[in-house]
Short mmCIF file of C-alpha atoms in Angstrom, two decimals:
data_model
loop_
_atom_site.label_atom_id
_atom_site.label_comp_id
_atom_site.label_asym_id
_atom_site.label_seq_id
_atom_site.Cartn_x
_atom_site.Cartn_y
_atom_site.Cartn_z
CA UNK A 12 -15.71 -26.19 -35.79
CA UNK A 13 -13.06 -23.72 -34.91
CA UNK A 14 -13.40 -22.51 -31.17
CA UNK A 15 -10.18 -24.85 -30.30
CA UNK A 16 -7.14 -24.50 -31.01
CA UNK A 17 -3.16 -25.89 -30.44
CA UNK A 18 -0.22 -24.00 -30.89
CA UNK A 19 3.12 -26.60 -29.91
CA UNK A 20 6.48 -28.21 -30.78
CA UNK A 21 7.33 -31.36 -30.51
CA UNK A 22 9.99 -34.32 -31.67
CA UNK A 23 8.68 -34.14 -34.88
CA UNK A 24 9.41 -30.13 -35.66
CA UNK A 25 12.16 -29.84 -33.61
CA UNK A 26 15.42 -31.75 -32.03
CA UNK A 27 15.95 -32.08 -28.36
CA UNK A 28 18.11 -29.22 -27.42
CA UNK A 29 15.61 -26.91 -28.86
CA UNK A 30 12.77 -28.59 -27.04
CA UNK A 31 14.35 -27.97 -24.03
CA UNK A 32 14.04 -24.56 -24.51
CA UNK A 33 10.20 -24.77 -24.92
CA UNK A 34 10.03 -27.02 -21.79
CA UNK A 35 7.49 -25.51 -18.99
CA UNK A 36 7.94 -26.73 -15.21
CA UNK A 37 5.02 -27.23 -13.34
CA UNK A 38 5.27 -23.54 -11.42
CA UNK A 39 5.96 -21.58 -14.69
CA UNK A 40 2.99 -23.24 -15.98
CA UNK A 41 0.68 -21.89 -13.65
CA UNK A 42 2.57 -18.21 -13.75
CA UNK A 43 2.09 -18.39 -17.38
CA UNK A 44 -1.78 -19.81 -17.33
CA UNK A 45 -2.83 -17.67 -14.57
CA UNK A 46 -2.36 -14.73 -16.88
CA UNK A 47 -3.93 -16.08 -20.22
CA UNK A 48 -7.11 -14.88 -19.21
CA UNK A 49 -6.03 -11.46 -19.68
CA UNK A 50 -4.71 -11.51 -23.01
CA UNK A 51 -6.41 -11.55 -26.46
CA UNK A 52 -10.08 -12.87 -24.58
CA UNK A 53 -8.73 -16.54 -24.11
CA UNK A 54 -11.07 -17.94 -21.61
CA UNK A 55 -9.84 -21.89 -21.53
CA UNK A 56 -6.20 -23.00 -21.76
CA UNK A 57 -4.21 -26.36 -20.68
CA UNK A 58 -0.32 -26.15 -21.60
CA UNK A 59 1.25 -29.69 -22.06
CA UNK A 60 4.84 -30.10 -21.24
CA UNK A 61 6.84 -33.58 -21.38
CA UNK A 62 9.98 -34.60 -22.96
CA UNK A 63 8.63 -35.00 -26.10
CA UNK A 64 6.35 -32.25 -26.75
CA UNK A 65 5.26 -28.41 -25.48
CA UNK A 66 1.58 -27.70 -26.63
CA UNK A 67 -0.74 -25.06 -25.48
CA UNK A 68 -4.64 -25.72 -26.14
CA UNK A 69 -6.57 -22.62 -26.16
CA UNK A 70 -10.19 -21.79 -26.37
CA UNK A 71 -11.52 -19.98 -27.78
CA UNK A 72 -8.87 -20.64 -31.33
CA UNK A 73 -10.40 -18.83 -33.72
CA UNK A 74 -9.56 -15.48 -33.38
CA UNK A 75 -6.04 -14.83 -34.92
CA UNK A 76 -4.80 -12.70 -31.82
CA UNK A 77 -5.42 -15.82 -29.76
CA UNK A 78 -3.25 -17.73 -31.94
CA UNK A 79 -0.49 -15.47 -31.83
CA UNK A 80 -0.45 -15.14 -27.99
CA UNK A 81 -0.15 -18.66 -27.91
CA UNK A 82 2.76 -18.19 -30.29
CA UNK A 83 4.10 -15.84 -28.36
CA UNK A 84 3.66 -17.57 -25.06
CA UNK A 85 6.14 -20.33 -26.54
CA UNK A 86 8.51 -18.20 -27.88
CA UNK A 87 9.00 -15.96 -24.83
CA UNK A 88 9.46 -19.11 -23.26
CA UNK A 89 12.16 -20.66 -25.48
CA UNK A 90 14.21 -17.03 -25.78
CA UNK A 91 16.67 -16.23 -29.03
CA UNK A 92 16.55 -18.87 -31.43
CA UNK A 93 18.71 -18.73 -34.09
CA UNK A 94 16.13 -18.23 -36.73
CA UNK A 95 13.35 -17.72 -34.36
CA UNK A 96 11.15 -20.18 -32.66
CA UNK A 97 8.17 -19.78 -34.78
CA UNK A 98 9.77 -22.37 -37.44
CA UNK A 99 9.77 -24.93 -35.00
CA UNK A 100 5.96 -24.56 -33.92
CA UNK A 101 2.84 -25.81 -35.28
CA UNK A 102 -0.54 -24.26 -35.13
CA UNK A 103 -3.60 -26.63 -35.70
CA UNK A 104 -7.77 -25.27 -35.27
CA UNK A 105 -11.22 -26.92 -35.29
CA UNK A 106 -11.47 -30.51 -35.52
CA UNK A 107 -7.65 -31.26 -36.49
CA UNK A 108 -6.87 -30.06 -33.00
CA UNK A 109 -8.98 -32.43 -31.45
CA UNK A 110 -7.80 -35.09 -33.45
CA UNK A 111 -4.16 -34.09 -32.83
CA UNK A 112 -5.25 -34.30 -29.17
CA UNK A 113 -6.54 -37.77 -29.58
CA UNK A 114 -3.68 -39.05 -31.35
CA UNK A 115 -1.46 -37.80 -28.82
CA UNK A 116 -2.80 -39.48 -25.69
CA UNK A 117 -3.34 -42.55 -28.12
CA UNK A 118 0.60 -42.58 -28.64
CA UNK A 119 0.20 -42.44 -32.19
CA UNK A 120 1.83 -39.00 -32.19
CA UNK A 121 4.50 -40.17 -29.64
CA UNK A 122 8.44 -40.76 -30.28
CA UNK A 123 7.62 -44.88 -29.95
CA UNK A 124 4.65 -45.63 -31.02
CA UNK A 125 1.83 -46.59 -28.52
CA UNK A 126 3.69 -45.63 -25.61
CA UNK A 127 1.09 -45.19 -22.47
CA UNK A 128 3.36 -42.65 -20.12
CA UNK A 129 2.09 -40.00 -22.27
CA UNK A 130 -1.99 -40.51 -21.31
CA UNK A 131 -0.58 -40.09 -17.64
CA UNK A 132 1.00 -36.60 -18.45
CA UNK A 133 -1.33 -34.96 -20.15
CA UNK A 134 -3.74 -35.91 -17.73
CA UNK A 135 -1.58 -34.02 -14.97
CA UNK A 136 -1.56 -30.97 -17.40
CA UNK A 137 -5.43 -30.94 -17.44
CA UNK A 138 -5.68 -31.27 -14.16
CA UNK A 139 -3.05 -28.68 -13.43
CA UNK A 140 -4.83 -26.06 -15.45
CA UNK A 141 -7.63 -26.76 -13.59
CA UNK A 142 -6.46 -26.15 -10.03
CA UNK A 143 -5.39 -22.72 -11.06
CA UNK A 144 -8.07 -20.52 -9.05
CA UNK A 145 -9.16 -18.33 -11.81
CA UNK A 146 -12.79 -17.33 -12.94
CA UNK A 147 -13.79 -18.62 -15.02
CA UNK A 148 -11.86 -22.22 -14.69
CA UNK A 149 -9.42 -22.31 -17.72
CA UNK A 150 -10.52 -26.39 -17.60
CA UNK A 151 -13.63 -25.00 -18.53
CA UNK A 152 -16.67 -26.85 -20.35
CA UNK A 153 -15.20 -26.92 -23.94
CA UNK A 154 -11.38 -28.12 -22.70
CA UNK A 155 -12.93 -30.17 -20.00
CA UNK A 156 -15.07 -32.23 -22.54
CA UNK A 157 -12.13 -32.58 -25.29
CA UNK A 158 -9.64 -33.89 -22.63
CA UNK A 159 -11.97 -36.29 -21.14
CA UNK A 160 -13.15 -37.71 -24.33
CA UNK A 161 -9.30 -37.82 -25.04
CA UNK A 162 -8.90 -40.35 -22.09
CA UNK A 163 -11.75 -42.25 -23.27
CA UNK A 164 -10.21 -42.38 -27.04
CA UNK A 165 -6.56 -43.66 -25.24
CA UNK A 166 -8.10 -46.34 -23.36
CA UNK A 167 -10.46 -47.70 -26.50
CA UNK A 168 -7.47 -47.55 -28.69
CA UNK A 169 -5.04 -49.39 -26.16
CA UNK A 170 -7.80 -51.81 -24.85
CA UNK A 171 -9.10 -52.94 -28.55
CA UNK A 172 -5.99 -52.40 -30.92
CA UNK A 173 -2.50 -54.03 -30.37
CA UNK A 174 -0.60 -50.47 -30.59
CA UNK A 175 0.71 -50.60 -26.69
CA UNK A 176 1.76 -53.99 -27.01
CA UNK A 177 5.38 -54.44 -26.30
CA UNK A 178 5.11 -50.63 -27.05
CA UNK A 179 9.30 -50.08 -26.12
CA UNK A 180 8.32 -47.70 -23.44
CA UNK A 181 11.51 -45.33 -22.42
CA UNK A 182 10.93 -47.52 -19.16
CA UNK A 183 11.57 -50.91 -21.44
CA UNK A 184 14.24 -48.87 -23.43
CA UNK A 185 16.06 -48.41 -20.72
CA UNK A 186 16.27 -51.94 -19.60
CA UNK A 187 17.28 -53.07 -23.29
CA UNK A 188 19.88 -50.82 -23.93
CA UNK A 189 21.11 -51.47 -20.03
CA UNK A 190 21.27 -55.14 -21.45
CA UNK A 191 23.14 -54.90 -24.60
CA UNK A 192 25.80 -53.10 -22.73
CA UNK A 193 26.07 -54.93 -19.83
CA UNK A 194 24.26 -58.42 -20.55
CA UNK A 195 23.53 -59.78 -17.20
CA UNK A 196 21.67 -56.65 -15.24
CA UNK A 197 22.62 -58.70 -11.34
CA UNK A 198 24.93 -56.89 -9.59
CA UNK A 199 24.34 -53.57 -11.30
CA UNK A 200 24.23 -50.55 -9.29
CA UNK A 201 21.33 -48.19 -10.55
CA UNK A 202 21.02 -44.64 -9.56
CA UNK A 203 17.46 -42.44 -10.26
CA UNK A 204 17.80 -38.37 -10.48
CA UNK A 205 14.33 -37.52 -9.49
CA UNK A 206 11.38 -39.75 -8.73
CA UNK A 207 8.35 -38.54 -11.04
CA UNK A 208 6.45 -40.73 -12.95
CA UNK A 209 9.14 -41.87 -15.47
CA UNK A 210 11.36 -42.88 -12.72
CA UNK A 211 9.07 -45.18 -11.41
CA UNK A 212 8.30 -46.71 -14.24
CA UNK A 213 11.98 -47.15 -14.98
CA UNK A 214 12.51 -48.91 -11.22
CA UNK A 215 9.87 -51.07 -12.29
CA UNK A 216 11.07 -52.41 -15.56
CA UNK A 217 14.35 -53.18 -13.80
CA UNK A 218 13.05 -54.77 -10.90
CA UNK A 219 11.44 -57.31 -13.34
CA UNK A 220 15.20 -58.02 -14.32
CA UNK A 221 15.70 -58.64 -10.48
CA UNK A 222 18.29 -55.58 -10.28
CA UNK A 223 18.53 -55.09 -6.48
CA UNK A 224 21.27 -52.33 -5.69
CA UNK A 225 19.38 -48.60 -6.13
CA UNK A 226 20.34 -44.91 -5.08
CA UNK A 227 17.15 -42.48 -5.33
CA UNK A 228 18.41 -39.05 -5.61
CA UNK A 229 15.80 -36.48 -5.22
CA UNK A 230 14.72 -33.01 -3.38
CA UNK A 231 11.53 -34.88 -1.59
CA UNK A 232 12.63 -37.51 0.50
CA UNK A 233 9.00 -39.03 1.40
CA UNK A 234 8.47 -40.02 -2.24
CA UNK A 235 12.24 -41.17 -3.13
CA UNK A 236 11.87 -43.29 -0.15
CA UNK A 237 8.86 -45.14 -1.13
CA UNK A 238 10.52 -45.79 -4.55
CA UNK A 239 13.86 -47.07 -3.48
CA UNK A 240 12.03 -49.68 -0.81
CA UNK A 241 10.81 -51.17 -4.53
CA UNK A 242 14.37 -52.32 -4.98
CA UNK A 243 15.29 -52.59 -1.29
CA UNK A 244 17.79 -49.02 -2.40
CA UNK A 245 18.59 -46.35 -0.38
CA UNK A 246 17.78 -42.48 -0.58
CA UNK A 247 20.30 -39.93 -0.95
CA UNK A 248 20.00 -35.58 -1.02
CA UNK A 249 20.14 -34.94 -4.88
CA UNK A 250 23.27 -32.65 -3.91
CA UNK A 251 25.15 -35.58 -2.69
CA UNK A 252 24.58 -37.86 -5.86
CA UNK A 253 27.99 -36.81 -7.37
CA UNK A 254 29.65 -38.99 -4.32
CA UNK A 255 27.84 -42.18 -5.56
CA UNK A 256 28.57 -41.74 -9.10
CA UNK A 257 31.61 -43.31 -9.28
CA UNK A 258 30.20 -46.52 -8.30
CA UNK A 259 27.08 -46.36 -10.13
CA UNK A 260 26.64 -48.52 -13.45
CA UNK A 261 23.28 -47.03 -14.67
CA UNK A 262 22.12 -43.43 -14.40
CA UNK A 263 18.62 -42.50 -15.02
CA UNK A 264 17.70 -38.95 -14.63
CA UNK A 265 14.13 -37.61 -15.13
CA UNK A 266 14.32 -34.51 -13.09
CA UNK A 267 12.26 -31.26 -13.66
CA UNK A 268 15.38 -29.32 -12.97
CA UNK A 269 15.83 -25.74 -15.18
CA UNK A 270 19.57 -26.51 -15.82
CA UNK A 271 21.57 -29.21 -15.99
CA UNK A 272 22.50 -31.06 -12.93
CA UNK A 273 26.09 -33.05 -13.96
CA UNK A 274 27.99 -30.94 -15.89
CA UNK A 275 31.43 -32.41 -17.57
CA UNK A 276 34.15 -30.71 -15.02
CA UNK A 277 31.28 -32.37 -12.30
CA UNK A 278 31.66 -35.77 -13.85
CA UNK A 279 35.15 -35.79 -14.33
CA UNK A 280 35.56 -34.73 -10.67
CA UNK A 281 33.72 -37.95 -9.33
CA UNK A 282 35.49 -39.90 -11.66
CA UNK A 283 38.63 -39.14 -10.72
CA UNK A 284 39.71 -37.87 -13.96
CA UNK A 285 38.04 -40.55 -16.16
CA UNK A 286 35.61 -43.24 -16.30
CA UNK A 287 37.21 -46.94 -15.75
CA UNK A 288 34.53 -48.90 -16.46
CA UNK A 289 31.36 -48.90 -18.72
CA UNK A 290 28.48 -46.47 -17.36
CA UNK A 291 24.60 -46.20 -19.36
CA UNK A 292 23.79 -42.60 -18.73
CA UNK A 293 19.65 -42.41 -19.87
CA UNK A 294 19.03 -38.60 -19.61
CA UNK A 295 15.21 -38.52 -20.52
CA UNK A 296 14.53 -35.07 -18.64
CA UNK A 297 13.85 -31.82 -20.63
CA UNK A 298 15.62 -29.75 -20.25
CA UNK A 299 18.55 -32.39 -20.09
CA UNK A 300 19.83 -33.01 -16.34
CA UNK A 301 23.22 -34.37 -17.90
CA UNK A 302 25.93 -32.03 -20.21
CA UNK A 303 26.31 -33.61 -23.89
CA UNK A 304 29.60 -33.71 -23.51
CA UNK A 305 29.86 -36.17 -20.82
CA UNK A 306 28.95 -38.48 -23.84
CA UNK A 307 32.26 -38.01 -25.10
CA UNK A 308 33.84 -39.23 -22.21
CA UNK A 309 35.57 -42.88 -22.71
CA UNK A 310 33.46 -45.80 -21.43
CA UNK A 311 30.19 -43.50 -21.48
CA UNK A 312 27.21 -44.43 -23.16
CA UNK A 313 24.89 -41.24 -23.00
CA UNK A 314 21.23 -41.37 -24.48
CA UNK A 315 18.99 -38.45 -24.40
CA UNK A 316 15.16 -39.06 -25.42
CA UNK A 317 15.80 -38.32 -29.08
CA UNK A 318 18.32 -40.95 -29.15
CA UNK A 319 15.51 -43.83 -28.38
CA UNK A 320 14.65 -43.35 -32.10
CA UNK A 321 17.18 -45.92 -32.74
CA UNK A 322 15.79 -48.62 -30.65
CA UNK A 323 14.20 -51.03 -32.91
CA UNK A 324 11.35 -52.70 -31.06
CA UNK A 325 10.67 -56.10 -32.59
CA UNK A 326 6.67 -55.62 -32.07
CA UNK A 327 7.20 -52.40 -34.22
CA UNK A 328 5.11 -54.01 -37.22
CA UNK A 329 2.63 -55.54 -35.24
CA UNK A 330 1.79 -52.51 -33.57
CA UNK A 331 2.16 -50.39 -36.87
CA UNK A 332 -0.38 -52.38 -38.36
CA UNK A 333 -2.71 -51.55 -35.66
CA UNK A 334 -2.52 -47.66 -36.61
CA UNK A 335 -5.21 -48.03 -39.25
CA UNK A 336 -7.62 -49.26 -36.49
CA UNK A 337 -6.46 -46.31 -34.68
CA UNK A 338 -7.10 -43.72 -36.37
CA UNK A 339 -10.46 -44.65 -37.26
CA UNK A 340 -11.57 -44.77 -33.69
CA UNK A 341 -9.50 -41.61 -33.21
CA UNK A 342 -11.49 -39.90 -36.52
CA UNK A 343 -15.00 -41.27 -34.95
CA UNK A 344 -14.39 -39.84 -31.99
CA UNK A 345 -13.38 -36.24 -33.20
CA UNK A 346 -16.35 -36.15 -35.19
CA UNK A 347 -18.91 -37.23 -32.62
CA UNK A 348 -16.72 -34.41 -30.56
CA UNK A 349 -17.51 -31.93 -33.36
CA UNK A 350 -21.41 -32.61 -33.64
CA UNK A 351 -21.55 -32.18 -29.58
CA UNK A 352 -19.58 -28.87 -30.13
CA UNK A 353 -21.58 -27.30 -32.72
CA UNK A 354 -24.62 -28.06 -30.88
CA UNK A 355 -24.04 -27.13 -27.59
CA UNK A 356 -24.83 -23.62 -27.48
CA UNK A 357 -28.63 -24.62 -29.07
CA UNK A 358 -29.55 -25.91 -25.53
CA UNK A 359 -31.00 -23.02 -24.08
CA UNK A 360 -33.00 -22.70 -27.07
CA UNK A 361 -34.64 -26.09 -27.02
CA UNK A 362 -34.95 -25.73 -23.46
CA UNK A 363 -37.25 -22.51 -23.52
CA UNK A 364 -38.67 -24.05 -26.53
CA UNK A 365 -39.75 -27.20 -23.98
CA UNK A 366 -40.28 -24.62 -21.76
CA UNK A 367 -42.90 -22.78 -23.58
CA UNK A 368 -44.54 -25.90 -24.88
CA UNK A 369 -44.61 -27.66 -21.18
CA UNK A 370 -46.21 -24.22 -20.08
CA UNK A 371 -48.90 -24.39 -22.84
CA UNK A 372 -49.12 -28.63 -21.73
CA UNK A 373 -49.76 -27.45 -18.18
CA UNK A 374 -52.56 -24.82 -19.21
CA UNK A 375 -54.51 -26.83 -21.10
CA UNK A 376 -54.37 -29.83 -18.29
CA UNK A 377 -55.83 -27.36 -15.74
CA UNK A 378 -58.64 -26.49 -18.34
CA UNK A 379 -58.96 -30.00 -18.84
CA UNK A 380 -59.36 -30.99 -15.36
CA UNK A 381 -62.28 -28.33 -14.84
CA UNK A 382 -64.36 -30.11 -17.05
CA UNK A 383 -63.55 -33.46 -15.99
CA UNK A 384 -63.84 -32.95 -12.46
CA UNK A 385 -65.00 -36.43 -11.66
CA UNK A 386 -61.77 -37.80 -12.76
CA UNK A 387 -60.13 -40.12 -10.17
CA UNK A 388 -56.59 -39.34 -9.28
CA UNK A 389 -55.41 -42.33 -10.87
CA UNK A 390 -56.86 -41.42 -14.27
CA UNK A 391 -55.78 -37.31 -14.04
CA UNK A 392 -52.11 -39.61 -13.95
CA UNK A 393 -52.63 -41.29 -16.44
CA UNK A 394 -53.62 -38.35 -18.89
CA UNK A 395 -50.75 -36.44 -17.77
CA UNK A 396 -48.73 -39.11 -18.64
CA UNK A 397 -49.83 -39.11 -21.86
CA UNK A 398 -49.51 -35.53 -22.36
CA UNK A 399 -45.90 -35.62 -21.53
CA UNK A 400 -45.40 -38.76 -24.29
CA UNK A 401 -47.26 -36.38 -26.81
CA UNK A 402 -45.05 -33.46 -26.33
CA UNK A 403 -41.82 -35.61 -26.28
CA UNK A 404 -42.75 -37.59 -29.27
CA UNK A 405 -43.73 -33.81 -31.45
CA UNK A 406 -40.63 -32.10 -29.83
CA UNK A 407 -37.98 -35.16 -31.25
CA UNK A 408 -37.92 -34.39 -34.85
CA UNK A 409 -37.95 -30.77 -34.85
CA UNK A 410 -35.18 -30.61 -32.28
CA UNK A 411 -33.05 -33.56 -34.01
CA UNK A 412 -33.22 -31.33 -37.45
CA UNK A 413 -32.59 -28.21 -35.42
CA UNK A 414 -29.36 -29.99 -34.40
CA UNK A 415 -28.76 -31.30 -37.44
CA UNK A 416 -28.83 -28.03 -39.31
CA UNK A 417 -26.74 -26.41 -36.96
CA UNK A 418 -24.03 -28.90 -37.67
CA UNK A 419 -24.57 -28.42 -41.72
CA UNK A 420 -24.10 -24.85 -40.95
CA UNK A 421 -27.59 -23.72 -41.29
CA UNK A 422 -27.88 -22.28 -37.53
CA UNK A 423 -28.67 -18.46 -38.21
CA UNK A 424 -31.60 -19.62 -40.76
CA UNK A 425 -32.70 -22.16 -38.34
CA UNK A 426 -33.00 -20.83 -35.26
CA UNK A 427 -34.56 -18.00 -36.78
CA UNK A 428 -37.15 -19.72 -37.69
CA UNK A 429 -37.73 -21.11 -34.25
CA UNK A 430 -37.53 -17.92 -32.62
CA UNK A 431 -40.08 -16.51 -34.73
CA UNK A 432 -42.77 -19.44 -35.04
CA UNK A 433 -42.57 -20.37 -31.42
CA UNK A 434 -42.11 -16.35 -30.12
CA UNK A 435 -38.76 -16.82 -28.14
CA UNK A 436 -37.30 -13.63 -29.34
CA UNK A 437 -36.29 -13.28 -25.92
CA UNK A 438 -33.50 -16.23 -26.02
CA UNK A 439 -30.29 -14.31 -26.98
CA UNK A 440 -27.95 -17.19 -28.52
CA UNK A 441 -24.78 -15.10 -30.07
CA UNK A 442 -23.94 -16.58 -33.76
CA UNK A 443 -20.72 -15.79 -35.80
CA UNK A 444 -21.22 -13.64 -39.26
CA UNK A 445 -21.17 -17.22 -40.81
CA UNK A 446 -23.84 -18.34 -38.66
CA UNK A 447 -22.21 -20.62 -36.62
CA UNK A 448 -22.58 -20.94 -32.66
CA UNK A 449 -20.36 -18.08 -30.78
CA UNK A 450 -17.71 -19.58 -28.33
CA UNK A 451 -19.32 -17.61 -25.26
CA UNK A 452 -22.10 -19.32 -23.29
CA UNK A 453 -22.91 -16.45 -21.75
CA UNK A 454 -26.15 -16.29 -19.50
CA UNK A 455 -26.89 -20.08 -20.48
CA UNK A 456 -23.69 -21.17 -18.10
CA UNK A 457 -26.27 -22.77 -15.88
CA UNK A 458 -28.42 -25.01 -18.21
CA UNK A 459 -25.16 -26.07 -20.12
CA UNK A 460 -23.80 -26.96 -16.85
CA UNK A 461 -26.87 -29.20 -16.43
CA UNK A 462 -26.65 -30.94 -19.82
CA UNK A 463 -23.36 -31.04 -20.17
CA UNK A 464 -23.01 -34.73 -18.68
CA UNK A 465 -25.61 -36.05 -21.13
CA UNK A 466 -22.97 -36.81 -24.38
CA UNK A 467 -23.87 -35.61 -27.51
CA UNK A 468 -27.41 -36.18 -28.18
CA UNK A 469 -28.20 -33.43 -25.83
CA UNK A 470 -31.44 -32.39 -27.12
CA UNK A 471 -32.68 -35.79 -27.47
CA UNK A 472 -31.83 -36.72 -23.41
CA UNK A 473 -33.53 -34.22 -22.22
CA UNK A 474 -36.53 -34.68 -23.61
CA UNK A 475 -36.20 -38.18 -21.66
CA UNK A 476 -35.14 -36.51 -18.43
CA UNK A 477 -38.34 -34.34 -18.69
CA UNK A 478 -41.00 -37.05 -19.50
CA UNK A 479 -39.98 -38.33 -15.98
CA UNK A 480 -41.14 -34.86 -14.25
#
């Protein structure tokens, strides 16, 4: 399978000062995604942009022009980089792209192994793509299936392995850093810039350490107010946060601002020239909210998203031991997805085959009723049920072998044989030059939609469905 591809940059390929050049706000993501279907035949697309990665998932993904378009989108966002943006980008296709998303959602590819925030971030990105009013939907049948199964995989791995236990999420790392610097957190004043998921997680972690002093600076007052209430704090407009910075002990910045909110000059002015007591600044934003030079000031402990690598988690060994089991789950589900993907477009052929045989069954029953007019209604129902059961049993083995043949690369031969033997030349299925099912669903979109919820064994389950007619 090659109809899915991903082009991206992550903490594994680029430092934070480069990754922030690739970061998209929701508004920017909507703008880019809205125009993708007009470029190089892209039908489906989802753009993920978090602190640690920016990834563009594309379908179809087998055309080199489409991959080049994906790389161009990210490169245009990054702008001029010494050596070019391409040196930081990776591209994956087919099964590897499926495995990659499953690993990302499960926390296997995260900066902190097993962290849970990423699953919610990926879900938000998927929902954003699906909300864009374009036809067909960017979160179409293939990427819809891919992302929905990724959430199931992430949930299974976290529930069946210890990979997320004490995973040292960004929020818990914030608390550990604060303890190292201040010891007891009682009485400390905390300021949160932004009120998104990351900020909420930090507040919950601080709450467990009985921190009571909280200021939330955010442009959206209602959401900021709800966050502040958790620690009996208060909210202020974001443009007034510098006035409270001098009294702040811990600053957690996680906005989606496209530029730094606190410059070195801003900081020095707010501190009256220099900082007199320690301040922990945890800049979790991409692009960064706090200028890096502030970290060189006296009594300033500034950490960005890359710095959390240096925080050693006591449960790391236990979590690393669960990686093998987690990778097995990823591989099993990726292979299941591949089987579904490779057989999905054969459904119209199977439905046509069943329809042809079903019409013949009904025609022969009409003849039988004329010959056996004395049969009661109850007897007729028994005969009718028997004919359906017989048809299902006759269809089961051929349809199973048809699907297996397509998965094994024999799609062209098998489909040609079925069409010839059963006079189904009117069923127009597209195959590529290798005999594989194409990415196009075309006129069979409606049958696909009817069967998309049935799981990987589409034909087999559709037989059971029709047996209940």
